[in-house]
CSV table of C-alpha atoms in Angstrom, one decimal:
chain,number,residue,atom,x,y,z
A,1,MET,CA,-0.1,-0.1,0.0
A,2,THR,CA,1.3,3.4,-0.8
A,3,LEU,CA,1.8,5.8,1.9
A,4,ARG,CA,0.4,9.4,1.2
A,5,ALA,CA,1.2,13.0,2.8
A,6,SER,CA,-1.4,15.1,4.6
A,7,ARG,CA,-3.2,17.4,2.0
A,8,ARG,CA,-2.6,20.2,5.0
A,9,GLY,CA,0.8,20.0,4.8
A,10,LEU,CA,0.8,20.7,0.8
A,11,VAL,CA,0.8,24.5,1.3
A,12,PRO,CA,3.0,26.9,-0.9
A,13,PRO,CA,6.5,27.5,0.2
A,14,PHE,CA,7.3,30.6,2.4
A,15,ILE,CA,9.5,31.7,-0.5
A,16,ALA,CA,11.8,34.3,1.3
A,17,MET,CA,13.0,31.3,3.1
A,18,ASP,CA,13.9,29.5,-0.1
A,19,VAL,CA,15.6,32.3,-1.3
A,20,LEU,CA,17.7,32.7,1.9
A,21,ARG,CA,18.6,29.0,1.3
A,22,ALA,CA,19.6,29.5,-2.1
A,23,ALA,CA,21.6,32.7,-1.3
A,24,ASN,CA,23.3,30.7,2.1
A,25,GLU,CA,24.3,27.7,-0.4
A,26,ARG,CA,25.9,30.7,-2.7
A,27,GLU,CA,27.7,32.3,0.1
A,28,ALA,CA,28.9,28.4,1.3
A,29,GLY,CA,30.6,28.1,-2.0
A,30,GLY,CA,32.6,31.2,-1.6
A,31,ALA,CA,30.5,33.9,-3.7
A,32,ASP,CA,29.7,37.1,-2.1
A,33,VAL,CA,26.0,37.7,-0.9
A,34,ILE,CA,24.0,41.0,0.3
A,35,HIS,CA,21.0,39.7,2.1
A,36,LEU,CA,18.2,41.5,1.4
A,37,GLU,CA,15.6,39.2,1.1
A,38,VAL,CA,14.6,38.4,5.0
A,39,GLY,CA,13.3,40.7,7.3
A,40,GLN,CA,15.6,40.5,10.3
A,41,PRO,CA,17.8,43.3,11.9
A,42,GLY,CA,21.1,43.2,11.1
A,43,THR,CA,22.0,44.2,14.6
A,44,PRO,CA,22.3,41.8,17.4
A,45,ALA,CA,20.1,42.2,20.6
A,46,PRO,CA,20.7,44.9,23.3
A,47,GLU,CA,23.9,44.4,25.2
A,48,PRO,CA,21.3,44.5,28.5
A,49,VAL,CA,19.8,41.3,26.8
A,50,LEU,CA,22.7,39.7,26.2
A,51,GLU,CA,24.1,40.3,29.9
A,52,ALA,CA,20.6,39.0,31.1
A,53,ALA,CA,21.3,35.8,29.1
A,54,ARG,CA,24.6,35.3,30.4
A,55,ARG,CA,23.3,35.8,34.1
A,56,ALA,CA,20.7,33.3,33.4
A,57,LEU,CA,22.9,30.8,32.1
A,58,LYS,CA,25.1,30.9,34.9
A,59,SER,CA,22.7,31.2,37.8
A,60,ALA,CA,18.9,30.1,36.7
A,61,ARG,CA,17.4,26.8,35.9
A,62,ILE,CA,16.6,26.8,32.2
A,63,GLY,CA,13.7,24.7,32.4
A,64,TYR,CA,10.0,24.4,31.6
A,65,THR,CA,8.1,28.0,32.4
A,66,ASP,CA,4.2,28.2,32.3
A,67,ALA,CA,2.8,27.8,29.1
A,68,LEU,CA,1.7,31.6,29.1
A,69,GLY,CA,5.1,32.8,30.0
A,70,ILE,CA,7.2,33.9,33.1
A,71,ALA,CA,4.9,36.6,35.2
A,72,PRO,CA,7.8,39.1,35.4
A,73,LEU,CA,7.9,39.3,31.6
A,74,ARG,CA,4.0,39.2,31.0
A,75,GLU,CA,3.9,42.4,33.7
A,76,ALA,CA,6.5,44.1,31.7
A,77,ILE,CA,4.7,43.9,28.5
A,78,ALA,CA,1.4,44.9,30.4
A,79,ALA,CA,3.4,47.9,31.5
A,80,HIS,CA,4.7,48.6,28.3
A,81,TYR,CA,1.2,49.1,26.6
A,82,GLU,CA,0.3,51.7,29.5
A,83,ALA,CA,3.6,53.6,28.8
A,84,GLN,CA,4.0,53.2,25.1
A,85,TYR,CA,-0.2,54.1,24.4
A,86,GLU,CA,-1.7,54.9,27.4
A,87,VAL,CA,-3.8,51.7,27.1
A,88,SER,CA,-4.6,49.4,30.5
A,89,VAL,CA,-3.5,45.8,29.7
A,90,ASP,CA,-3.9,43.1,32.4
A,91,PRO,CA,-1.0,40.7,32.7
A,92,ALA,CA,-3.6,37.8,32.7
A,93,GLU,CA,-4.1,38.6,29.2
A,94,VAL,CA,-0.7,38.5,27.9
A,95,VAL,CA,0.5,35.6,26.5
A,96,VAL,CA,4.0,34.9,25.7
A,97,THR,CA,4.8,33.2,22.6
A,98,THR,CA,7.6,31.1,20.6
A,99,GLY,CA,7.9,34.0,18.2
A,100,SER,CA,4.9,35.8,16.5
A,101,SER,CA,4.6,32.9,14.4
A,102,ALA,CA,3.4,30.5,17.0
A,103,ALA,CA,1.1,33.3,18.3
A,104,PHE,CA,-0.5,33.6,15.0
A,105,GLN,CA,-0.9,29.4,14.8
A,106,LEU,CA,-2.7,29.8,18.5
A,107,ALA,CA,-4.8,32.6,17.7
A,108,PHE,CA,-6.4,31.0,14.6
A,109,LEU,CA,-7.0,27.5,16.3
A,110,ALA,CA,-8.7,29.4,19.6
A,111,ALA,CA,-10.6,31.8,17.6
A,112,PHE,CA,-11.6,30.1,13.8
A,113,GLU,CA,-13.5,26.7,13.2
A,114,PRO,CA,-12.6,24.6,10.0
A,115,GLY,CA,-14.2,26.2,7.2
A,116,ASP,CA,-14.3,29.8,8.7
A,117,ARG,CA,-13.6,32.7,6.5
A,118,VAL,CA,-10.9,34.9,7.5
A,119,GLY,CA,-9.9,38.1,5.4
A,120,LEU,CA,-6.5,39.6,4.6
A,121,ALA,CA,-4.9,42.1,2.6
A,122,VAL,CA,-2.7,40.9,-0.9
A,123,PRO,CA,-0.3,41.9,-1.2
A,124,GLY,CA,0.5,40.4,2.3
A,125,TYR,CA,2.5,38.4,4.8
A,126,PRO,CA,2.4,34.5,3.1
A,127,ALA,CA,2.1,32.7,6.2
A,128,TYR,CA,-0.9,34.1,7.2
A,129,ARG,CA,-2.7,32.5,4.3
A,130,ASN,CA,-0.6,29.5,4.3
A,131,ILE,CA,-1.2,29.1,8.1
A,132,LEU,CA,-5.1,29.0,7.7
A,133,THR,CA,-4.9,26.9,4.4
A,134,ALA,CA,-3.0,24.3,6.5
A,135,LEU,CA,-5.8,24.7,9.5
A,136,ASP,CA,-8.9,24.3,6.9
A,137,ILE,CA,-9.8,27.8,7.5
A,138,GLU,CA,-10.2,29.8,4.5
A,139,PRO,CA,-8.2,32.8,3.5
A,140,VAL,CA,-10.1,35.5,1.9
A,141,LEU,CA,-7.8,37.4,-0.3
A,142,ILE,CA,-8.8,41.4,-0.4
A,143,ARG,CA,-6.8,43.5,-3.6
A,144,VAL,CA,-5.3,46.5,-1.6
A,145,GLY,CA,-3.3,49.1,-4.1
A,146,GLU,CA,-2.2,52.6,-3.9
A,147,ASN,CA,-5.8,53.7,-4.1
A,148,VAL,CA,-6.8,52.3,-0.9
A,149,HIS,CA,-3.0,52.9,0.8
A,150,TYR,CA,-2.6,49.2,0.5
A,151,GLN,CA,-5.0,48.1,3.2
A,152,PRO,CA,-8.6,47.0,3.6
A,153,THR,CA,-11.3,49.2,4.2
A,154,PRO,CA,-14.5,48.8,5.2
A,155,GLU,CA,-15.8,49.4,1.5
A,156,LEU,CA,-13.6,46.5,0.4
A,157,LEU,CA,-14.7,44.0,3.2
A,158,ALA,CA,-18.2,44.6,2.7
A,159,GLU,CA,-17.3,43.4,-1.4
A,160,ALA,CA,-15.8,39.9,0.4
A,161,GLY,CA,-18.9,38.3,1.4
A,162,ARG,CA,-19.3,36.2,4.7
A,163,LEU,CA,-16.1,37.1,7.2
A,164,ASP,CA,-15.7,35.2,10.5
A,165,GLY,CA,-12.3,37.1,10.9
A,166,LEU,CA,-9.9,40.0,9.7
A,167,ILE,CA,-6.1,40.2,9.9
A,168,VAL,CA,-4.9,43.5,9.6
A,169,ALA,CA,-1.2,44.8,9.6
A,170,SER,CA,0.2,48.0,10.5
A,171,PRO,CA,2.9,48.4,9.3
A,172,ALA,CA,2.3,45.9,7.0
A,173,ASN,CA,5.0,43.5,5.5
A,174,PRO,CA,5.6,43.8,2.5
A,175,THR,CA,4.4,47.5,1.6
A,176,GLY,CA,5.5,49.3,5.0
A,177,THR,CA,2.0,51.0,5.2
A,178,MET,CA,0.1,51.6,8.1
A,179,ILE,CA,-3.5,52.2,9.2
A,180,HIS,CA,-3.7,55.2,11.1
A,181,ALA,CA,-5.6,55.4,14.3
A,182,ASP,CA,-9.0,56.9,12.9
A,183,ASP,CA,-9.1,54.2,10.2
A,184,LEU,CA,-8.0,51.4,12.6
A,185,ALA,CA,-10.5,52.7,15.2
A,186,GLN,CA,-13.3,52.4,12.2
A,187,VAL,CA,-12.1,48.6,11.2
A,188,ALA,CA,-12.5,47.6,14.8
A,189,VAL,CA,-15.9,49.3,15.0
A,190,TRP,CA,-17.0,47.6,11.8
A,191,CYS,CA,-15.8,43.9,12.7
A,192,GLY,CA,-17.4,44.3,16.4
A,193,GLU,CA,-20.6,45.2,14.6
A,194,ARG,CA,-20.7,42.3,12.6
A,195,GLY,CA,-19.2,39.7,15.2
A,196,ILE,CA,-16.0,39.3,13.1
A,197,ARG,CA,-12.7,38.4,15.3
A,198,LEU,CA,-10.1,41.1,14.5
A,199,ILE,CA,-6.6,39.8,14.6
A,200,SER,CA,-4.0,42.8,14.6
A,201,ASP,CA,-0.4,42.2,13.6
A,202,GLU,CA,1.6,44.8,15.2
A,203,ILE,CA,5.0,43.2,15.0
A,204,TYR,CA,6.6,46.2,13.4
A,205,HIS,CA,5.7,48.7,16.0
A,206,GLY,CA,8.4,51.0,17.0
A,207,ILE,CA,9.6,51.3,13.5
A,208,THR,CA,7.7,54.2,12.3
A,209,TYR,CA,9.0,57.0,10.1
A,210,GLU,CA,6.1,59.8,10.0
A,211,THR,CA,3.7,58.8,12.8
A,212,ALA,CA,3.7,56.2,15.5
A,213,ALA,CA,1.5,53.3,15.0
A,214,ALA,CA,-2.0,52.7,16.9
A,215,THR,CA,-2.9,49.3,18.8
A,216,ALA,CA,-5.8,47.8,18.3
A,217,ARG,CA,-6.2,47.3,21.8
A,218,ALA,CA,-7.0,50.9,22.3
A,219,TYR,CA,-10.5,50.3,20.9
A,220,GLY,CA,-11.7,47.1,23.0
A,221,LYS,CA,-10.7,43.8,24.5
A,222,GLU,CA,-12.2,41.7,21.6
A,223,ALA,CA,-9.4,41.9,18.8
A,224,VAL,CA,-6.2,39.8,19.5
A,225,VAL,CA,-3.1,41.4,19.2
A,226,ILE,CA,0.1,39.8,18.2
A,227,ASN,CA,3.4,41.6,18.7
A,228,SER,CA,7.4,40.2,18.7
A,229,PHE,CA,10.3,40.9,20.2
A,230,SER,CA,12.1,40.0,16.6
A,231,LYS,CA,12.0,43.2,14.7
A,232,TYR,CA,12.0,46.8,16.9
A,233,TYR,CA,13.9,44.9,19.7
A,234,SER,CA,16.3,43.3,17.5
A,235,MET,CA,15.5,39.7,18.8
A,236,THR,CA,15.1,37.7,15.7
A,237,GLY,CA,16.6,34.2,16.4
A,238,TRP,CA,15.4,34.3,20.1
A,239,ARG,CA,12.2,33.3,18.9
A,240,LEU,CA,9.8,35.0,21.4
A,241,GLY,CA,6.8,37.0,20.6
A,242,TRP,CA,3.4,37.9,22.4
A,243,MET,CA,-0.3,37.9,22.3
A,244,LEU,CA,-2.9,40.0,24.0
A,245,ALA,CA,-5.6,37.4,24.1
A,246,PRO,CA,-9.4,38.7,24.7
A,247,PRO,CA,-10.6,37.2,28.0
A,248,ASP,CA,-12.9,34.7,26.0
A,249,LEU,CA,-9.3,33.1,24.2
A,250,VAL,CA,-7.4,33.0,27.0
A,251,ARG,CA,-8.3,29.5,28.5
A,252,SER,CA,-8.2,28.0,25.1
A,253,VAL,CA,-4.8,29.6,23.8
A,254,GLU,CA,-3.3,28.3,27.3
A,255,CYS,CA,-4.4,25.0,26.8
A,256,LEU,CA,-3.4,24.6,23.1
A,257,ALA,CA,0.3,26.5,24.0
A,258,GLN,CA,0.4,23.7,26.6
A,259,ASN,CA,0.3,20.8,24.0
A,260,PHE,CA,1.8,22.2,21.1
A,261,TYR,CA,4.9,24.0,22.8
A,262,ILE,CA,4.7,23.3,26.4
A,263,SER,CA,6.3,26.7,27.1
A,264,PRO,CA,8.3,29.6,25.3
A,265,PRO,CA,11.7,29.5,25.4
A,266,ALA,CA,13.0,30.0,29.2
A,267,LEU,CA,16.3,31.6,28.2
A,268,SER,CA,14.7,34.1,25.9
A,269,GLN,CA,12.4,35.1,28.4
A,270,LEU,CA,15.0,36.1,30.9
A,271,ALA,CA,16.8,37.8,28.4
A,272,ALA,CA,14.0,39.6,27.3
A,273,LEU,CA,13.1,41.3,30.7
A,274,PRO,CA,15.5,44.3,30.3
A,275,VAL,CA,14.8,44.9,26.5
A,276,PHE,CA,11.8,47.4,26.9
A,277,GLY,CA,14.2,49.8,28.9
A,278,CYS,CA,16.8,50.2,25.8
A,279,HIS,CA,14.9,52.2,23.4
A,280,ALA,CA,17.6,54.9,23.0
A,281,GLU,CA,19.7,51.9,21.6
A,282,LEU,CA,16.9,50.7,19.6
A,283,ASP,CA,15.7,54.2,18.2
A,284,LEU,CA,18.8,54.6,16.7
A,285,HIS,CA,18.3,51.7,14.5
A,286,VAL,CA,15.0,52.8,13.2
A,287,MET,CA,16.9,56.1,12.7
A,288,ARG,CA,19.4,54.0,10.5
A,289,TYR,CA,16.2,52.2,8.7
A,290,ARG,CA,15.1,55.7,7.6
A,291,GLN,CA,18.7,56.7,5.9
A,292,ASN,CA,18.9,53.2,4.1
A,293,ARG,CA,14.9,53.7,3.0
A,294,ASP,CA,16.0,57.2,1.5
A,295,LEU,CA,19.2,56.0,-0.2
A,296,LEU,CA,17.5,53.0,-1.8
A,297,ILE,CA,14.3,55.3,-2.9
A,298,ARG,CA,17.0,57.6,-4.6
A,299,THR,CA,18.8,55.3,-6.2
A,300,LEU,CA,16.2,53.1,-7.4
A,301,ALA,CA,14.6,56.4,-9.1
A,302,ASP,CA,17.9,56.9,-11.0
A,303,ALA,CA,17.4,53.4,-12.3
A,304,GLY,CA,13.9,53.8,-13.1
A,305,LEU,CA,12.1,52.2,-10.8
A,306,THR,CA,9.7,54.6,-9.6
A,307,ARG,CA,6.4,53.1,-8.5
A,308,LEU,CA,6.9,52.0,-4.8
A,309,ALA,CA,4.9,51.2,-1.8
A,310,PRO,CA,5.1,54.2,0.8
A,311,ALA,CA,7.3,52.4,3.6
A,312,GLU,CA,6.0,54.3,6.3
A,313,GLY,CA,6.8,51.9,8.4
A,314,ALA,CA,9.0,48.5,8.9
A,315,PHE,CA,12.0,48.1,6.8
A,316,TYR,CA,10.7,47.0,3.6
A,317,LEU,CA,10.2,48.5,-0.1
A,318,TYR,CA,7.9,47.0,-2.4
A,319,ILE,CA,8.9,47.8,-5.5
A,320,ASP,CA,6.9,47.7,-9.2
A,321,ILE,CA,9.4,46.1,-11.7
A,322,SER,CA,6.9,45.3,-14.3
A,323,ASN,CA,8.6,47.8,-16.6
A,324,ARG,CA,11.5,45.3,-16.4
A,325,SER,CA,9.9,41.8,-15.6
A,326,ARG,CA,6.6,39.7,-15.5
A,327,ASP,CA,8.4,37.2,-13.8
A,328,SER,CA,9.7,38.4,-10.1
A,329,ALA,CA,10.9,34.7,-9.4
A,330,GLU,CA,12.8,34.3,-12.6
A,331,PHE,CA,14.2,38.2,-11.8
A,332,CYS,CA,15.2,37.5,-8.1
A,333,ARG,CA,17.1,34.3,-9.5
A,334,ARG,CA,19.2,36.3,-12.2
A,335,LEU,CA,19.7,39.0,-9.7
A,336,LEU,CA,21.2,36.6,-7.1
A,337,ALA,CA,23.3,34.5,-9.8
A,338,GLU,CA,24.7,37.9,-11.5
A,339,THR,CA,25.0,40.3,-8.7
A,340,GLY,CA,24.8,38.5,-5.3
A,341,VAL,CA,21.8,40.7,-4.2
A,342,ALA,CA,19.1,38.5,-2.7
A,343,LEU,CA,15.6,39.7,-2.8
A,344,THR,CA,12.3,38.4,-2.4
A,345,PRO,CA,9.8,37.8,-5.3
A,346,GLY,CA,6.3,39.6,-5.4
A,347,LEU,CA,4.8,36.4,-5.7
A,348,ASP,CA,5.5,35.6,-2.0
A,349,PHE,CA,3.3,38.3,-0.9
A,350,ASP,CA,0.6,38.3,-3.7
A,351,PRO,CA,-0.1,35.3,-5.7
A,352,ILE,CA,-2.5,37.7,-8.0
A,353,ASP,CA,-0.2,40.5,-9.3
A,354,GLY,CA,3.1,39.8,-7.6
A,355,GLY,CA,5.0,38.8,-10.7
A,356,GLY,CA,5.4,42.2,-11.3
A,357,TRP,CA,7.2,43.1,-7.8
A,358,VAL,CA,10.1,42.5,-5.5
A,359,ARG,CA,10.3,43.1,-1.7
A,360,LEU,CA,13.6,44.5,-0.5
A,361,SER,CA,14.9,44.3,3.0
A,362,PHE,CA,16.9,47.6,4.3
A,363,ALA,CA,17.2,46.1,8.0
A,364,GLY,CA,21.0,45.5,7.2
A,365,ALA,CA,24.1,47.9,7.8
A,366,THR,CA,24.4,51.1,5.7
A,367,GLN,CA,27.1,50.2,3.9
A,368,ASP,CA,25.4,46.8,2.5
A,369,ILE,CA,22.3,48.4,1.3
A,370,ALA,CA,24.6,51.2,-0.6
A,371,THR,CA,26.7,48.4,-2.2
A,372,ALA,CA,23.6,46.5,-2.9
A,373,ALA,CA,21.7,49.6,-4.3
A,374,ARG,CA,24.5,50.0,-6.7
A,375,ARG,CA,24.8,46.6,-8.1
A,376,LEU,CA,21.1,46.7,-8.8
A,377,ALA,CA,21.4,49.7,-10.4
A,378,ASN,CA,24.1,48.9,-12.5
A,379,TRP,CA,22.9,45.4,-13.4
A,380,LEU,CA,19.4,47.3,-14.5
A,381,ALA,CA,21.4,49.4,-16.6
């Protein structure tokens, strides 16, 4: 008898990670690579985080913790919402997770049934729709463009048919666009009036260039709010995130977390305790990201690439290359092979129109960004 694989596992790849593998293979062979394909800071965690990790390794027992995370970290996250947003959060509603990726899985399982329909914007983060698909939840793709600032609106949502949930991201990956406070409030009210569970991806909060980001928690406890230590806090490989779980979902999330993960990484939790006091260092990274963004926009304009999503936050440029190629996967493959610059095809983020777009991460060192920009401009010429 022939064994079969589960159809739930037959989801599309996360192409950015496939590009990373190809770039790493090229690098291992001795070739030069500039990594602009993955969204991670080029800086290590702040020194107080590293020192807390060293202390924990010397003196603490690195074992299982509560499934929802250690109490001091949950309290620190709750205090962060008061300080940053003037929003009161009960530490009992804070769930520390194994990266934001685990938070999305836990939220989808706790909030939705198989067959439910969950809206999400395209272009958007591909893991949303791939995780939903693996869980037999239907992703409803809402096409957004520059006419709606690359973000869903109540008018577009009304056209999507029945929805059981909605995922929004501000700042968004790959576009860097934001839902500003009044619009986010309007979306939250729209969802609340229709019994639609709102899930707000806020993992790029702190990395904004014009206005600060608003949290969906400001508009009630019904929304699931997800954040991460990976982006602004420069702790990507520590695999630590968090969720603000609505009161009606906390116990479900806890039971799922117990069975799926036992607990988040203990060492990472202990290390993260001082990170909310590191804003002076972390804001310098954001200043560098802005400089990198502006440098790239100038260089790309000189090379004839002038249509970009407005990067108000995060550390990505989403670039229209349709005047050069309609096959973004082949475009990125050739660019890597011929210049050593690794980008992610737009097809990762938009299975409909992404063949004419690419995403570039500018989270690295400014010198690397400048070198990559010159190589890209010369290659296009």
